[in-house]
Amino acid sequence: MHPLKFGQVENVFNKSFQTRVSGVPHKTSQRLSIIDIARDAGVSPATVSRAFNRPDLLKADTLQRIKAVSREHGFRPNRVGSSLRSGSTRTLGLVLPTLRNPVFGECFEGAEQYAHAHGYSVMVASTGYAPVTEADAVQSLIDHQVDGLILTLGNPARSATLRLLAGQDLPYVLAYNESSTHPFVSVDNAAAASDMVSLLAARGHRRIAIVSGPLTASDRARRRLAGARGQARKLGLEEVLHLPMASHTAADSDKLRELLSAPRKARAPTALFCSNDLLAASVISCLRGLGLSVPTDISVCGFDGMTFAGLMVPPLTTIEQPSHDIGARACASLLACLQGETPPSLRLAHRLISGGTIAAATSAAS
Amino acid sequence: MHPLKFGQVENVFNKSFQTRVSGVPHKTSQRLSIIDIARDAGVSPATVSRAFNRPDLLKADTLQRIKAVSREHGFRPNRVGSSLRSGSTRTLGLVLPTLRNPVFGECFEGAEQYAHAHGYSVMVASTGYAPVTEADAVQSLIDHQVDGLILTLGNPARSATLRLLAGQDLPYVLAYNESSTHPFVSVDNAAAASDMVSLLAARGHRRIAIVSGPLTASDRARRRLAGARGQARKLGLEEVLHLPMASHTAADSDKLRELLSAPRKARAPTALFCSNDLLAASVISCLRGLGLSVPTDISVCGFDGMTFAGLMVPPLTTIEQPSHDIGARACASLLACLQGETPPSLRLAHRLISGGTIAAATSAAS
DNA sequence: GTGAAAGCGCTAACAT
DNA sequence: ATGTTAGCGCTTTCAC
């Protein structure tokens, strides 16, 4: 089954060959160990290990020698051996809904950069917003013996994933999710949604609809809806409608038509607040197909602040989340957990980006 | 330094406790090994190992017992131990320019899904189009002992990354890149660019400019430029201009202005062919800022076919690459390498998506 | 069909 | 400042 049989045999040969002859056959694809280097450098394996992990402990001279020998042979310590012995893989797991949404790509890069800067690697897994996949992804990362997890869950209140996690003593922090029981890094979703409703109200909108994906698959969408409704009530607007779509990333044209070109057009919302930017773009595109232009005929706004939102024509009005930072800070919090600390939950600042997709409400108010 | 000292001591206690008493304290956060399960199931460790790896070798009865005991204790074999002993991590490395571009996110998901379906995991690293980061990313994945690599390189002809790889005997396949010396999975970049030029020519465009990022950082952009130029020559169009931007993902408004509102406006290109969709969106946005509307005043098209391109208003005219498939097929090829096969390079079909960003050339032909 | 024993590459005590 | 020793959790001959 294992294809490299022959290669391995060859390696063994090279290995003993090299230890006998002192020449350095630079390319002879070796699988050297710390022991080989130790022999060549005239020190013990432990000292070689220290050269890579605690170089400060060694005499400068010894360190140089070991480094030189290692470099000559192109030797790098095998992390698998190291992980097994030390009990730490120095790898963090990151679970995200989907990398088709560049917002999560940014988050990944934020986490990746922070992790690398601190000697850790990150292993991502995407869930496609599916609870089962989510649990599988976490299990897989646990199997890989990651030192901790950064999670964006569908529902951080009750999910199979969290039950799984409860059985381990693996530190984890949530990203984007807000939770009363676990450290998280996110924006204040309710407040952000509330801000957007205020803006809409200021432009004269009194009938607003929230367009989202399935609420069961995203507590963020739920919080945003709640925040919007709260603010609408406070400002005396009409009850915020809710239009859930089958997907988090694609609008359903029929549902939109039903909502807008319905008998009582007078009662149709004048603004559609979408729970993420991808969805907002899709909504705008669908509206276009229905003969409605944004923002002339109807206002639309999003949530996320993906880079792309600013490139749309007109630019999308949206709430910017600091995704790169969310990733980086979540990573920082997780590393703090690994040090035994209990990091506080962080609500990072959001920012309302006023693009060109919201206009003053046209239809005479009710 | 290691924070979990106390937890570990506690675990040792639980461990012996559990082996003495037969009850199953479901939550007592264990770190059991195959040996503990073996003892509980009244078999040898080797048999437990077989239960997980070669279940077919065991008597149904034994297998059941081991599975049952494992489930009770929530035991899962430690992949680190397994990797060390077997010499395979069953993990593949994936190196991509950036996950801020959803095209690469799709590619990742394609690879991830294919890998999972075949018992492998994938570890991604992003390079930000920087050669040094690229080499570091590859080194890091090698250190993790991945079984093979899928790479999207800046330059698959000569790069520090490939020199690094030459010293290992680690299988790898290229994705998006085309190479004469290594298995790859991509579209035919030159042919695709040529198709787009044909379309532009059919709409009456004779002066076309290619807008790209730095060519040194992307052989794809280079091939697309070459393909476009070849076809332009064949069709008797004017020489294709080349407008390189500092970034692969953001246009430089000044450069665009210089090109378009120059003294000799009559000689300005009537169509801008961007080497990727993100850049095309940015170009359109910049043009808007310069008072030019697309496609009325000038035509623009992209390359990639990211989902988002179809949601723009008007939808972006672009070349669709099957990114999910590129990821999946590259993964398949890599797994084939691991079986000792030498997979053929694959050029997957591209598709010209006719959106609304190309209009008939307006300015009287020269 | 299952067991016994060795060892993958490394690090952590402990010694000196 | 460095060496010795044991063993992390697992798989793999080789026996039986």
PDB file of N, CA and C in Angstrom, chain A residues 25 32 37 41 53 61 80 95 98 116-117 119 127 143 145 152-153 163 176 205 233 265 305 308 332 346 356:
ATOM      1  N   PRO A  25      26.873  14.959   0.417  1.00  0.00           N
ATOM      2  CA  PRO A  25      26.165  14.806  -0.861  1.00  0.00           C
ATOM      3  C   PRO A  25      24.872  15.617  -0.801  1.00  0.00           C
ATOM      4  N   LEU A  32      17.338  12.357   7.739  1.00  0.00           N
ATOM      5  CA  LEU A  32      18.244  12.369   8.870  1.00  0.00           C
ATOM      6  C   LEU A  32      17.497  12.673  10.147  1.00  0.00           C
ATOM      7  N   ILE A  37      22.820  14.169  13.203  1.00  0.00           N
ATOM      8  CA  ILE A  37      23.444  15.477  13.329  1.00  0.00           C
ATOM      9  C   ILE A  37      24.344  15.509  14.563  1.00  0.00           C
ATOM     10  N   ALA A  41      28.234  16.349  14.606  1.00  0.00           N
ATOM     11  CA  ALA A  41      28.679  17.577  15.274  1.00  0.00           C
ATOM     12  C   ALA A  41      29.446  17.248  16.553  1.00  0.00           C
ATOM     13  N   ASN A  53      15.660  24.445  20.010  1.00  0.00           N
ATOM     14  CA  ASN A  53      14.571  24.917  20.866  1.00  0.00           C
ATOM     15  C   ASN A  53      14.978  25.926  21.927  1.00  0.00           C
ATOM     16  N   ASP A  61      29.789  28.546  20.485  1.00  0.00           N
ATOM     17  CA  ASP A  61      30.604  27.664  19.663  1.00  0.00           C
ATOM     18  C   ASP A  61      29.842  26.397  19.254  1.00  0.00           C
ATOM     19  N   VAL A  80       6.855  15.909  13.941  1.00  0.00           N
ATOM     20  CA  VAL A  80       5.991  14.844  14.432  1.00  0.00           C
ATOM     21  C   VAL A  80       6.624  14.206  15.668  1.00  0.00           C
ATOM     22  N   VAL A  95     -11.988  26.821  12.450  1.00  0.00           N
ATOM     23  CA  VAL A  95     -13.184  26.309  11.785  1.00  0.00           C
ATOM     24  C   VAL A  95     -14.048  27.479  11.322  1.00  0.00           C
ATOM     25  N   THR A  98     -17.201  29.129   5.469  1.00  0.00           N
ATOM     26  CA  THR A  98     -16.812  28.900   4.083  1.00  0.00           C
ATOM     27  C   THR A  98     -15.750  29.889   3.651  1.00  0.00           C
ATOM     28  N   HIS A 116       1.789  32.466  13.052  1.00  0.00           N
ATOM     29  CA  HIS A 116       3.167  32.307  12.576  1.00  0.00           C
ATOM     30  C   HIS A 116       4.130  33.159  13.375  1.00  0.00           C
ATOM     31  N   ALA A 117       3.714  34.389  13.626  1.00  0.00           N
ATOM     32  CA  ALA A 117       4.583  35.293  14.365  1.00  0.00           C
ATOM     33  C   ALA A 117       4.873  34.764  15.762  1.00  0.00           C
ATOM     34  N   GLY A 119       5.087  31.366  16.436  1.00  0.00           N
ATOM     35  CA  GLY A 119       5.588  29.990  16.398  1.00  0.00           C
ATOM     36  C   GLY A 119       4.532  28.917  16.248  1.00  0.00           C
ATOM     37  N   THR A 127     -16.997  24.485   6.991  1.00  0.00           N
ATOM     38  CA  THR A 127     -18.161  23.671   7.362  1.00  0.00           C
ATOM     39  C   THR A 127     -19.325  23.788   6.387  1.00  0.00           C
ATOM     40  N   ASP A 143      -8.406  15.174  16.323  1.00  0.00           N
ATOM     41  CA  ASP A 143      -7.606  13.997  15.986  1.00  0.00           C
ATOM     42  C   ASP A 143      -6.175  14.387  15.611  1.00  0.00           C
ATOM     43  N   GLN A 145      -4.606  16.541  16.949  1.00  0.00           N
ATOM     44  CA  GLN A 145      -3.981  16.991  18.205  1.00  0.00           C
ATOM     45  C   GLN A 145      -3.620  18.475  18.195  1.00  0.00           C
ATOM     46  N   THR A 152     -15.928  29.472  14.387  1.00  0.00           N
ATOM     47  CA  THR A 152     -17.111  30.255  14.043  1.00  0.00           C
ATOM     48  C   THR A 152     -18.224  29.242  13.863  1.00  0.00           C
ATOM     49  N   LEU A 153     -19.109  29.213  14.831  1.00  0.00           N
ATOM     50  CA  LEU A 153     -20.143  28.182  14.845  1.00  0.00           C
ATOM     51  C   LEU A 153     -21.463  28.713  14.327  1.00  0.00           C
ATOM     52  N   ARG A 163     -21.061  20.057  22.304  1.00  0.00           N
ATOM     53  CA  ARG A 163     -21.143  18.867  23.154  1.00  0.00           C
ATOM     54  C   ARG A 163     -19.857  18.067  23.002  1.00  0.00           C
ATOM     55  N   TYR A 176     -16.506  35.740  15.660  1.00  0.00           N
ATOM     56  CA  TYR A 176     -17.769  36.208  15.062  1.00  0.00           C
ATOM     57  C   TYR A 176     -18.965  35.894  15.962  1.00  0.00           C
ATOM     58  N   HIS A 205     -36.528  56.016   5.926  1.00  0.00           N
ATOM     59  CA  HIS A 205     -37.126  54.686   5.762  1.00  0.00           C
ATOM     60  C   HIS A 205     -37.891  54.281   7.014  1.00  0.00           C
ATOM     61  N   ARG A 233     -38.109  49.587  16.842  1.00  0.00           N
ATOM     62  CA  ARG A 233     -39.148  49.839  17.850  1.00  0.00           C
ATOM     63  C   ARG A 233     -38.852  51.169  18.553  1.00  0.00           C
ATOM     64  N   LYS A 265     -48.357  47.031  -2.787  1.00  0.00           N
ATOM     65  CA  LYS A 265     -47.035  47.572  -2.986  1.00  0.00           C
ATOM     66  C   LYS A 265     -46.761  48.707  -1.995  1.00  0.00           C
ATOM     67  N   GLY A 305     -18.577  44.247   5.307  1.00  0.00           N
ATOM     68  CA  GLY A 305     -17.508  45.125   4.858  1.00  0.00           C
ATOM     69  C   GLY A 305     -16.411  44.381   4.128  1.00  0.00           C
ATOM     70  N   PHE A 308     -14.583  43.800  -1.391  1.00  0.00           N
ATOM     71  CA  PHE A 308     -15.357  43.884  -2.595  1.00  0.00           C
ATOM     72  C   PHE A 308     -16.530  44.849  -2.537  1.00  0.00           C
ATOM     73  N   ALA A 332      -4.755  35.435  19.281  1.00  0.00           N
ATOM     74  CA  ALA A 332      -4.075  35.920  20.480  1.00  0.00           C
ATOM     75  C   ALA A 332      -4.775  35.398  21.740  1.00  0.00           C
ATOM     76  N   LEU A 346     -13.905  39.792  23.485  1.00  0.00           N
ATOM     77  CA  LEU A 346     -13.612  41.088  22.866  1.00  0.00           C
ATOM     78  C   LEU A 346     -14.708  41.454  21.877  1.00  0.00           C
ATOM     79  N   GLY A 356     -23.307  53.787  -1.670  1.00  0.00           N
ATOM     80  CA  GLY A 356     -24.296  54.481  -2.487  1.00  0.00           C
ATOM     81  C   GLY A 356     -25.546  53.668  -2.716  1.00  0.00           C
TER      82      GLY A 356
END
